[in-house]
Tab-separated table of C-alpha atoms in Angstrom:
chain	number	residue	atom	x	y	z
B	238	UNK	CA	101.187	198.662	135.984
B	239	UNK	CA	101.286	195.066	136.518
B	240	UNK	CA	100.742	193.794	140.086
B	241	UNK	CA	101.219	190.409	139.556
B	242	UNK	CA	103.122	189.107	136.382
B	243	UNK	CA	103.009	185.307	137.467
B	244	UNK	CA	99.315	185.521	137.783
B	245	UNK	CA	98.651	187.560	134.671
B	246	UNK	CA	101.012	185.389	132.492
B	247	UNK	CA	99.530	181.978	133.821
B	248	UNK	CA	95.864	182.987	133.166
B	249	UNK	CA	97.107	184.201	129.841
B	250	UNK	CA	99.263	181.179	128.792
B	251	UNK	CA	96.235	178.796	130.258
B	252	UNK	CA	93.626	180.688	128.046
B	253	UNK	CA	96.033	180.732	124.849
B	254	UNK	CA	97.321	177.217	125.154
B	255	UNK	CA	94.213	176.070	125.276
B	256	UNK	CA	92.730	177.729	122.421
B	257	UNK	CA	95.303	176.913	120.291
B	258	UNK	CA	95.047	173.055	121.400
B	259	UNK	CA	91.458	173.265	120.337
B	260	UNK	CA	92.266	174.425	116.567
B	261	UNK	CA	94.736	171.773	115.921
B	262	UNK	CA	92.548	168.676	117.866
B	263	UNK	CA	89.548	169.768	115.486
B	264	UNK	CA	91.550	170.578	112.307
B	265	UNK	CA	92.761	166.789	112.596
B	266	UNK	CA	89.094	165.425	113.269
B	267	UNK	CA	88.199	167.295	110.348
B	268	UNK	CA	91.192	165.484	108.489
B	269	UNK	CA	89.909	162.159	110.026
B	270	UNK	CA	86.116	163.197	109.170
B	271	UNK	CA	86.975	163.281	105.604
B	272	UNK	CA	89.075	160.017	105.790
B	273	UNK	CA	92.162	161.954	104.438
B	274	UNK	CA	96.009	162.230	105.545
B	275	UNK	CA	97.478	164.794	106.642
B	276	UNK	CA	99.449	167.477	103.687
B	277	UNK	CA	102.532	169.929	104.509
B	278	UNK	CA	100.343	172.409	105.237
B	279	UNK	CA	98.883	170.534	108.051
B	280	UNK	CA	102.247	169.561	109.188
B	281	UNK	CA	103.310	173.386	109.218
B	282	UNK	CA	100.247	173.904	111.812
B	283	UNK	CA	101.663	170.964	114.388
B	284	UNK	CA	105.382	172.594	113.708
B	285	UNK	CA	102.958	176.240	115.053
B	286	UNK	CA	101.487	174.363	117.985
B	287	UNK	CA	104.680	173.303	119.262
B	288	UNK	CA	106.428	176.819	118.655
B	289	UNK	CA	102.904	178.118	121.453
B	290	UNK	CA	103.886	174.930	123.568
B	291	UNK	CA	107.693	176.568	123.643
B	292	UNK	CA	106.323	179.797	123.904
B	293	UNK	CA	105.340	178.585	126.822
B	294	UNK	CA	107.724	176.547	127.916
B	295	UNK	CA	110.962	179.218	127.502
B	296	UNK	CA	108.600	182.158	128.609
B	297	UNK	CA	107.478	180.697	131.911
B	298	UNK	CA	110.769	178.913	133.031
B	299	UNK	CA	113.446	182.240	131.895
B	300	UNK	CA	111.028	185.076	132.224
B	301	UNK	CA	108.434	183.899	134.902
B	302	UNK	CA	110.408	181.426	137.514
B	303	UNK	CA	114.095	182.594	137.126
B	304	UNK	CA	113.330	186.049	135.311
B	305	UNK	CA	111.456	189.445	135.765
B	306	UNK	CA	108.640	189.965	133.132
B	307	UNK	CA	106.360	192.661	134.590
B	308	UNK	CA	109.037	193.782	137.152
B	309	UNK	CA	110.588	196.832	136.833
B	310	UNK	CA	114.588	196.558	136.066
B	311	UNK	CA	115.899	198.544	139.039
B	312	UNK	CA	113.720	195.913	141.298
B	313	UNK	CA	115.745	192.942	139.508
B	314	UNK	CA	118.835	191.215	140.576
B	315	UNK	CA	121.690	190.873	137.924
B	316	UNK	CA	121.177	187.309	137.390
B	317	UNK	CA	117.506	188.031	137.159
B	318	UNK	CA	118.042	190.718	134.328
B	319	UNK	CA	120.280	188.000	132.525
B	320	UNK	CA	117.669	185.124	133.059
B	321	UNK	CA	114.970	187.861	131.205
B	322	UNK	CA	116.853	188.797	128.165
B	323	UNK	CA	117.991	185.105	127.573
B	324	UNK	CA	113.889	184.282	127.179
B	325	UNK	CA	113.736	187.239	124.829
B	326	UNK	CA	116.994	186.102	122.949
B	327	UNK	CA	114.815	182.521	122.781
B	328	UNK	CA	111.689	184.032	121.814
B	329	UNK	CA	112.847	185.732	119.200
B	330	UNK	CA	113.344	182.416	117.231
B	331	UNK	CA	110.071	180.749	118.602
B	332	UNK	CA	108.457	183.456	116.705
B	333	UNK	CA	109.808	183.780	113.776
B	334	UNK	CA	109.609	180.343	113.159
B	335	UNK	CA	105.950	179.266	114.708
B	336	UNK	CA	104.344	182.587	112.522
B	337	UNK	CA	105.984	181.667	109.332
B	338	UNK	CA	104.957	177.913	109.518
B	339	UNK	CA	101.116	179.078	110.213
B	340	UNK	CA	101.052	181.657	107.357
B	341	UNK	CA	102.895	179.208	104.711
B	342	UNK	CA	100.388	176.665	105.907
B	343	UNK	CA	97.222	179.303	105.138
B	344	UNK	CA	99.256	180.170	101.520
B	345	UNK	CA	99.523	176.809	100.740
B	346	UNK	CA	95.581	176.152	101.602
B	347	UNK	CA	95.189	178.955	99.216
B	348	UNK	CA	96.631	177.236	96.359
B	349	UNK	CA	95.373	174.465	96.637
B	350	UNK	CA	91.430	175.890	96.915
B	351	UNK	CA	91.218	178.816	94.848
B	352	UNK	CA	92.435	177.380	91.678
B	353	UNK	CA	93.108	180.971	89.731
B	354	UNK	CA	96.094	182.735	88.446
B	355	UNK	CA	95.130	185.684	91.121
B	356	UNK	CA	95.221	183.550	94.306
B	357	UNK	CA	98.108	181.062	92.983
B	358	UNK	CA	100.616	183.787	92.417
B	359	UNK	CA	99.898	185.862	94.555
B	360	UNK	CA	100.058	183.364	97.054
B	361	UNK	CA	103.667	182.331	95.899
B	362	UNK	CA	104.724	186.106	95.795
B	363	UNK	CA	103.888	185.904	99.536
B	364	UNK	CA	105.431	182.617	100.643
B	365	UNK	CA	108.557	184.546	99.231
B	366	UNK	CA	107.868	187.303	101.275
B	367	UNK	CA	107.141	185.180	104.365
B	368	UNK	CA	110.117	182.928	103.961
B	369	UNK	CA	112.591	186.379	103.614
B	370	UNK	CA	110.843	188.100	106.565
B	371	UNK	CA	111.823	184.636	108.769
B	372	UNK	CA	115.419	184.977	106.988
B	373	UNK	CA	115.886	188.568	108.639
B	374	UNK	CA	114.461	187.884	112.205
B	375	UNK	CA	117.098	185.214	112.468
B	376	UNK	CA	119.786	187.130	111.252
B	377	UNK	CA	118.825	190.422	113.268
B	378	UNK	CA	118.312	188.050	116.098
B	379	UNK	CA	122.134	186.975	115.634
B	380	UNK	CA	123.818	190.254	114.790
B	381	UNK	CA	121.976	193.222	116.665
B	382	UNK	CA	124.219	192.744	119.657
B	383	UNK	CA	127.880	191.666	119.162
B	384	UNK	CA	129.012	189.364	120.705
B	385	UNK	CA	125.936	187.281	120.478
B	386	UNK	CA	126.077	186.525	124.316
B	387	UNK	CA	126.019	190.735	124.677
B	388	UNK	CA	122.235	189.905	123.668
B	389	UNK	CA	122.124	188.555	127.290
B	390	UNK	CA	124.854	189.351	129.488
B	391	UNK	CA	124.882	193.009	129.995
B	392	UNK	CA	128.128	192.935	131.604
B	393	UNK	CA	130.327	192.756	128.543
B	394	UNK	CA	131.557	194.952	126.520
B	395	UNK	CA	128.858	195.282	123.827
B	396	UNK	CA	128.100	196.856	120.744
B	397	UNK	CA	123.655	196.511	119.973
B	398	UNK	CA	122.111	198.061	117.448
B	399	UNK	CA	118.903	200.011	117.880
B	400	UNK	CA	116.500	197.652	119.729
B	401	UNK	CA	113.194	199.662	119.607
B	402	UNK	CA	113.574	200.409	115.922
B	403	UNK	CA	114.071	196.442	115.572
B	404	UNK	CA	111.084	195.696	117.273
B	405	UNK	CA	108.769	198.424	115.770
B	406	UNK	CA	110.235	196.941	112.466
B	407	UNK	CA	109.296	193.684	113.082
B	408	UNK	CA	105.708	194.566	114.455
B	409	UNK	CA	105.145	196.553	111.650
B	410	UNK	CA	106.105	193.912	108.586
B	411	UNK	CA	104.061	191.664	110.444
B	412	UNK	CA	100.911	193.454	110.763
B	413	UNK	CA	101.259	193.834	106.488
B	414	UNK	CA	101.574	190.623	105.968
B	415	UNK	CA	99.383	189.670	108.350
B	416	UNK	CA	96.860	191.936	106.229
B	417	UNK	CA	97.746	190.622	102.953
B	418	UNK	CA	97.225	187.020	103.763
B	419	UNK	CA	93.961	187.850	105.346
B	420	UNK	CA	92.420	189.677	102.006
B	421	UNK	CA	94.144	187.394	99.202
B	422	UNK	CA	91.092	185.026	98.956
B	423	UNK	CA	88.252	187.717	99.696
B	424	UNK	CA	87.763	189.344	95.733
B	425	UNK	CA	88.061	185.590	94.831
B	426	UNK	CA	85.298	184.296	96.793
B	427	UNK	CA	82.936	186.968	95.716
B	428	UNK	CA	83.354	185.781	91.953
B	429	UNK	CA	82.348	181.947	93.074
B	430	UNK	CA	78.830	180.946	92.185
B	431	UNK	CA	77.172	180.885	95.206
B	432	UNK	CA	74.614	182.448	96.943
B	433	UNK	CA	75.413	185.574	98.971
B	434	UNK	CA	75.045	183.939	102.605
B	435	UNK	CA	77.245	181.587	101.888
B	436	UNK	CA	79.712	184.572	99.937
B	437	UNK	CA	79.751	186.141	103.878
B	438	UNK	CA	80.008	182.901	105.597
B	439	UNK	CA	83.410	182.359	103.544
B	440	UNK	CA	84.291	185.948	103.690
B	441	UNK	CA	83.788	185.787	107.488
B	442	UNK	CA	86.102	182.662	108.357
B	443	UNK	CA	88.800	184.192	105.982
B	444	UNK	CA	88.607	187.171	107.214
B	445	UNK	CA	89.278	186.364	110.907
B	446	UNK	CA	93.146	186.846	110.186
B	447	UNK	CA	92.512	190.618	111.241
B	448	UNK	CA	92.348	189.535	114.539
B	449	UNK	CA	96.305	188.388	114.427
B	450	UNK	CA	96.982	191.963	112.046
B	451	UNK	CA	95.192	193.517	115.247
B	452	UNK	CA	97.458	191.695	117.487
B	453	UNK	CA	100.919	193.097	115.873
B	454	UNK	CA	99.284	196.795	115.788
B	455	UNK	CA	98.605	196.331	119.660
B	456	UNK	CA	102.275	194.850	120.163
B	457	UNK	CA	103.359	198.113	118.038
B	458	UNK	CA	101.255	200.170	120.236
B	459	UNK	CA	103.043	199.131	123.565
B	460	UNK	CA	106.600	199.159	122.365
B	461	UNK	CA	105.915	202.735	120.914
B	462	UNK	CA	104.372	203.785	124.536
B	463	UNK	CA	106.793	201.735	126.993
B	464	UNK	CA	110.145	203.193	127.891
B	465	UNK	CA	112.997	201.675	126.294
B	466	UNK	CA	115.373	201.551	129.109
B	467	UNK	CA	112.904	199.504	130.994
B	468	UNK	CA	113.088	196.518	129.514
B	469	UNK	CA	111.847	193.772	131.582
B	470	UNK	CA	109.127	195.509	132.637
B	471	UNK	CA	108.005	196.052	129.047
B	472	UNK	CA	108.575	192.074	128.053
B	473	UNK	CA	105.469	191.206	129.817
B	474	UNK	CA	103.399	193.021	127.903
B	475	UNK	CA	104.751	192.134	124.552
B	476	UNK	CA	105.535	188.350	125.581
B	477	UNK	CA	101.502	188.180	125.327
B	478	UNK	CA	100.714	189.736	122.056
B	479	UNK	CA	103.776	187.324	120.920
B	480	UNK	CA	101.543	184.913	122.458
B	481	UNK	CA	98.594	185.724	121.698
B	482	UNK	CA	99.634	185.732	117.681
B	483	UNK	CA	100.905	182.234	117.810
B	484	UNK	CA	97.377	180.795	118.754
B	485	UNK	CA	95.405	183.260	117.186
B	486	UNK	CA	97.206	182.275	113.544
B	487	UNK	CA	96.355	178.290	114.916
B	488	UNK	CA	92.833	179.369	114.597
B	489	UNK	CA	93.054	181.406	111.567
B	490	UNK	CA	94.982	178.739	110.003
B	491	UNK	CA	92.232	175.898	110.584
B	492	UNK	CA	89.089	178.072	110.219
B	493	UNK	CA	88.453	177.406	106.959
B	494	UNK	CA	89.890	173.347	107.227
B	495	UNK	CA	86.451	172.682	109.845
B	496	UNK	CA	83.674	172.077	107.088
B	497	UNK	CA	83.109	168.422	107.870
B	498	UNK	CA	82.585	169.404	111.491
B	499	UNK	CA	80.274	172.138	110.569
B	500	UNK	CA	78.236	169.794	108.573
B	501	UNK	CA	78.340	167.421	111.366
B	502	UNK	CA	77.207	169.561	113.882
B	503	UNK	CA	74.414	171.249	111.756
B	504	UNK	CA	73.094	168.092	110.815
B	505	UNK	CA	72.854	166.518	114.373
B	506	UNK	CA	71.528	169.896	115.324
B	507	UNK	CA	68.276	170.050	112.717
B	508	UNK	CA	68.340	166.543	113.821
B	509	UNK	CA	67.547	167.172	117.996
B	510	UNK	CA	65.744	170.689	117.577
B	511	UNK	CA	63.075	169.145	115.315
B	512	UNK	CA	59.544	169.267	117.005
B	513	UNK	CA	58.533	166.114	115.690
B	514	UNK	CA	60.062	162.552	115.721
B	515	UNK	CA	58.847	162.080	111.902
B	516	UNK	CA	60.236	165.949	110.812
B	517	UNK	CA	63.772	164.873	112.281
B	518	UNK	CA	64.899	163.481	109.051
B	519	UNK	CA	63.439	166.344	107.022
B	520	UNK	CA	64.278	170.079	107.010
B	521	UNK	CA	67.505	170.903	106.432
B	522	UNK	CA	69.398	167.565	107.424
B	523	UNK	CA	71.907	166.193	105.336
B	524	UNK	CA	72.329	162.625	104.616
B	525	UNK	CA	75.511	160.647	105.173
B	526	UNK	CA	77.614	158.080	104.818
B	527	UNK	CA	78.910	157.003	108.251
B	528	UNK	CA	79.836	160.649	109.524
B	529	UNK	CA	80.736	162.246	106.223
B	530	UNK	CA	77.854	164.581	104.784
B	531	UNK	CA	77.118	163.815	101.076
B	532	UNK	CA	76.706	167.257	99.298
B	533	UNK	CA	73.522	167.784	97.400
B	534	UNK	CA	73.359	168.558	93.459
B	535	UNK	CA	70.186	168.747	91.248
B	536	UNK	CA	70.532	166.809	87.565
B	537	UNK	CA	67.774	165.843	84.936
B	538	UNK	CA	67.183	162.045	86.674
B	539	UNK	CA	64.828	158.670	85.540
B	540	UNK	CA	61.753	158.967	84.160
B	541	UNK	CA	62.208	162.646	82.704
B	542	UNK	CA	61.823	163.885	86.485
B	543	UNK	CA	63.911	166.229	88.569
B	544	UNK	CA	66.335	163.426	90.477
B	545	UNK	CA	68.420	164.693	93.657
B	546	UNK	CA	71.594	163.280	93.596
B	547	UNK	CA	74.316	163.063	96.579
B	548	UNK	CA	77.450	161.516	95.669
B	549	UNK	CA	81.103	161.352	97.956
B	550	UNK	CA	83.629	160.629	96.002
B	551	UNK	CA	85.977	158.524	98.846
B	552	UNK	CA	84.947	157.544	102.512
B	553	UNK	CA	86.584	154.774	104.566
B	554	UNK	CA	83.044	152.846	106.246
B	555	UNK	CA	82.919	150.589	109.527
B	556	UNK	CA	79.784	148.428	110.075
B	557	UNK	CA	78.066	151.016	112.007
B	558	UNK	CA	77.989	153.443	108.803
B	559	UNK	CA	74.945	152.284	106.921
B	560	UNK	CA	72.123	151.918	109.458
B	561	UNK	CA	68.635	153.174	107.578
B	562	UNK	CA	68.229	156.174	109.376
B	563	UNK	CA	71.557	157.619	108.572
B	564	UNK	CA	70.907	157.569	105.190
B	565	UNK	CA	67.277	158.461	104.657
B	566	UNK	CA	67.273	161.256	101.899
B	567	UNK	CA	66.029	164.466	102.585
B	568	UNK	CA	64.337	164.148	99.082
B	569	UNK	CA	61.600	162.110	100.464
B	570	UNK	CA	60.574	165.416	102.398
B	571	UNK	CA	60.486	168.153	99.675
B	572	UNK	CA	58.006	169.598	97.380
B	573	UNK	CA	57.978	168.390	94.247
B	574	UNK	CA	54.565	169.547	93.069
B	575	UNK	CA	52.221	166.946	92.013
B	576	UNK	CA	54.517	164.083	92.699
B	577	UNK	CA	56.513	163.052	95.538
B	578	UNK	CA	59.497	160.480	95.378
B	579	UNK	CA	58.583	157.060	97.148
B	580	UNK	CA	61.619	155.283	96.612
B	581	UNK	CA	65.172	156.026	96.035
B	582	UNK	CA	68.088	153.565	94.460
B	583	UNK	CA	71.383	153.852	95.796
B	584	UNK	CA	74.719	152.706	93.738
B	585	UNK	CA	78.974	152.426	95.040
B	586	UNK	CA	81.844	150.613	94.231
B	587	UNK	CA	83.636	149.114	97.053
B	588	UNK	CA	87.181	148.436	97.311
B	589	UNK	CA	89.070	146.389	99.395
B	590	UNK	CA	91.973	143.962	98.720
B	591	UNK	CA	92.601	145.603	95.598
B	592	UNK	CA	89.319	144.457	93.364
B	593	UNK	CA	86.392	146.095	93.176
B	594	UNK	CA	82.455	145.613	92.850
B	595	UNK	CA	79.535	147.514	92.205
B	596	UNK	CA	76.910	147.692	95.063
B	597	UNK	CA	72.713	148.820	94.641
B	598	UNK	CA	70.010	149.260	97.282
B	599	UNK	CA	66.338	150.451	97.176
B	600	UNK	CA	65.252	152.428	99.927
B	601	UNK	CA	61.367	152.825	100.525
B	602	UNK	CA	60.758	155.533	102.659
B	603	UNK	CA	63.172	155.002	104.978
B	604	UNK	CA	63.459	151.046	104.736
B	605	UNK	CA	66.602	149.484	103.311
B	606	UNK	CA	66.458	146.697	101.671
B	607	UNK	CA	69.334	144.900	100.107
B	608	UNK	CA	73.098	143.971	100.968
B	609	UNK	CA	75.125	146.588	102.302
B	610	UNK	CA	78.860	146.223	102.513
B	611	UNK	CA	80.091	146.512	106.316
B	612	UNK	CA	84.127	147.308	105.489
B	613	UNK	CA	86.393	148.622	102.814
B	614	UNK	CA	87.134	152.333	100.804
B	615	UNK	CA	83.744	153.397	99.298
B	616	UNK	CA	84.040	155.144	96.135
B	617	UNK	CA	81.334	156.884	93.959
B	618	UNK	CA	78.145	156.698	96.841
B	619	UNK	CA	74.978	158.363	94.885
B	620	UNK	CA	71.715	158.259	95.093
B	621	UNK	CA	68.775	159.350	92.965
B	622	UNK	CA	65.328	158.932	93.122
B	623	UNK	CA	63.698	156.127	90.554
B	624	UNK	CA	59.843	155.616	91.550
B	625	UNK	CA	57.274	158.571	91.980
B	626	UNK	CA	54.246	158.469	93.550
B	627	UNK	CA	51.121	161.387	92.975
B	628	UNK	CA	50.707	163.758	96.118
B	629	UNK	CA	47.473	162.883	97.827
C-alpha cells in the first residue's frame, strides 16, 4: 500500500524526468559532434520529451495536487474522484502519442542504417502497425464511455465499456511491439563484418528496448492484480510504468545515435589513464579533427608499404581544431616490423564561400608544419603515411 503518493510520485517523476532530459541533451551533442542537422526522426524524440514533460505536467497538477493517485476511492471527495479520472482521460493521449513518436523515430533509424530488404520492410510493416495501434488508443479513448464527459464525471448517466479489458489490451499490444522493435536489427547485425565484441556491443545497445517490453509486462502485471473498482488507488501505480515507458523509449531511442560521444569519451579516456606523458598519444587513441574521431582503415599506401589511412568525409572546424597534438596519428606508435613511419602527409579540401581548395601538411612525429586552414566545411581529411624510417 502506498503511504505517501505525493512523495512516491515526486521522487519518481524527478528520477524519470531527468533521465529522459539526459537522452535527448546528448542525442543532440551527438548531432552537433558530427556537425549534422537534425532528421524527423530526431524531431519525433523532442515531440517524446515533451509528451514525459506533460506526463508530468497533467499527472502532478489532476492526479497529485487536485486528485487522488495512491488514495483509496472511498477516502476521496467527489470532486477529487473527478479531478483523478480527468488526468487518466489526459493521459491516455500523452501516451499514445509520446510512445508512437519514440518507436517511429527508432523504425526510421532502422532504415536508414541497416540498408537490407529484411530491416527496411520490416521496419515499414511496423510503422504501420505503430501508426494503427495510436489510431485505436485515440478512438477507444473517445468512445469507451458515452458521453465522452461520462469518462470523468461519474455522476451522469453513462454507458463504458469494459475498462480492465481496455487496459490489459493496451498493455499487452504494447509489450509486442515493444518486442518486435527491439529484435528487428539483432539477426542483421550478426551478418555485418565485424568482429564479435563489437557484434555484442551493437547487440547490447539495441537490445536495451526490453527494458520498455519489461515495463508494459509490469503495467500488465498490476492491472491484472489491482481491483477494478478501486480505481484511483490503482492509477498510481500504473501512472509510473506509463512513466517510466516514456523515458525509458527516450533512452532506447538515442542509444544507438551516441557514437561520437563514445568515441569522444574513449579517446580522452586512453588519453588521461596513460602512465606516461609520451604513451598518451599511443594505445588505443583516436585521432581527430577538432572533436570528431576520424575512423581508421588499412589500404596498400606509397612506397609499396602498408599506409593507415583516416579520412571524415564532412566536419565544420573553428581555429582551435588543428593544434598538433590533436592530430598526431596513432600510426607513429604501432608495429610495423622492420620499419616504422616517421612522417605522415595530410590532404582536405576546404570550402567556404562556395569555392574550394586543396590543402597538404607534413607532420614529423608530432610537428606540423605547413598552413592549416582556421574556418570553413572540411571535406575529404586523410592521412597516410609517406616516409619510413628502419626500427633501431
Amino acid at each position: 500500500m502506498t503511504t505517501n503518493p505525493t512523495v512516491v510520485w515526486s521522487f519518481t517523476a524527478a528520477v524519470m524526468f531527468a533521465l529522459g532530459s539526459a537522452a535527448v541533451l546528448l542525442r543532440f551533442l551527438a548531432i552537433r559532434l558530427r556537425s549534422s542537422m537534425p532528421k524527423t526522426y530526431d524531431y519525433l524524440i523532442l515531440l517524446t520529451y515533451f509528451g514525459l514533460v506533460a506526463e508530468v505536467v497533467c499527472v502532478s497538477f489532476f492526479g497529485i495536487a487536485h486528485g487522488g493517485y495512491g488514495v483509496h476511492i472511498d477516502e476521496l471527495t467527489l470532486e477529487e474522484i473527478e479531478n483523478s479520472l480527468k488526468g487518466l482521460f489526459i493521459q491516455q493521449w500523452i501516451w499514445a502519442t509520446s510512445t508512437t513518436a519514440f518507436r517511429l523515430a527508432i523504425l526510421l533509424l532502422y532504415k536508414e542504417i541497416f540498408p537490407t530488404e529484411v530491416v527496411r520492410y520490416g521496419s515499414i510493416i511496423l510503422i504501420i502497425i505503430v501508426v494503427a495501434n495510436e489510431i485505436q488508443c485515440i478512438v477507444v479513448d473517445l468512445v469507451l464511455c458515452r458521453p465522452i464527459q461520462a469518462s470523468w464525471d461519474i455522476t451522469l448517466d453513462r454507458q463504458c465499456g469494459n475498462i480492465l479489458t481496455a487496459e490489459i489490451a493496451s498493455a499487452v499490444i504494447s509489450m509486442i511491439i515493444d518486442i518486435l522493435v527491439t529484435f528487428l536489427p539483432l539477426p542483421v547485425i550478426w551478418q555485418l563484418q565485424l568482429s564479435r565484441q563489437k557484434k555484442w556491443a551493437l547487440t547490447g545497445a539495441f537490445s536495451i528496448g526490453t527494458c520498455v517490453a519489461g515495463v508494459n509486462l509490469g503495467r500488465l502485471i498490476w492491472t491484472l492484480k489491482c481491483p477494478e473498482s478501486d480505481t484511483t488507488f490503482c492509477l498510481l501505480n500504473s501512472t509510473i510504468f506509463i512513466l517510466s515507458e516514456i523515458a525509458l523509449g527516450l533512452v532506447v531511442a538515442s542509444v544507438p545515435t551516441l557514437g561520437p560521444i563514445y568515441h569522444g569519451v574513449g579517446a580522452k579516456w586512453a588519453f588521461i589513464t596513460s602512465s606516461k606523458p609520451s604513451e598518451r598519444f599511443q594505445k588505443n587513441f583516436l585521432p581527430s579533427v577538432g572533436s570528431v574521431p576520424l575512423g581508421p582503415q588499412k589500404k596498400r599506401g606509397l612506397y609499396n608499404d602498408e599506409s593507415l589511412l583516416r579520412s571524415q568525409p564532412e566536419v565544420e572546424l573553428d581555429a582551435i581544431d588543428w593544434p598538433s597534438q590533436q592530430i598526431i596519428p596513432q600510426a607513429l606508435s604501432e608495429d610495423h616490423g622492420s620499419t616504422a613511419p616517421h612522417s605522415m602527409g595530410y590532404r582536405w579540401r576546404t570550402e567556404a564561400n562556395g569555392d574550394t581548395a586543396g590543402h597538404s601538411v607534413s607532420d614529423r612525429r608530432g610537428q606540423v608544419a605547413g598552413d592549416v586552414p582556421h574556418s570553413g566545411i572540411i571535406r575529404d581529411v586523410e592521412y597516410d603515411v609517406h616516409e619510413w624510417q628502419p626500427c633501431h
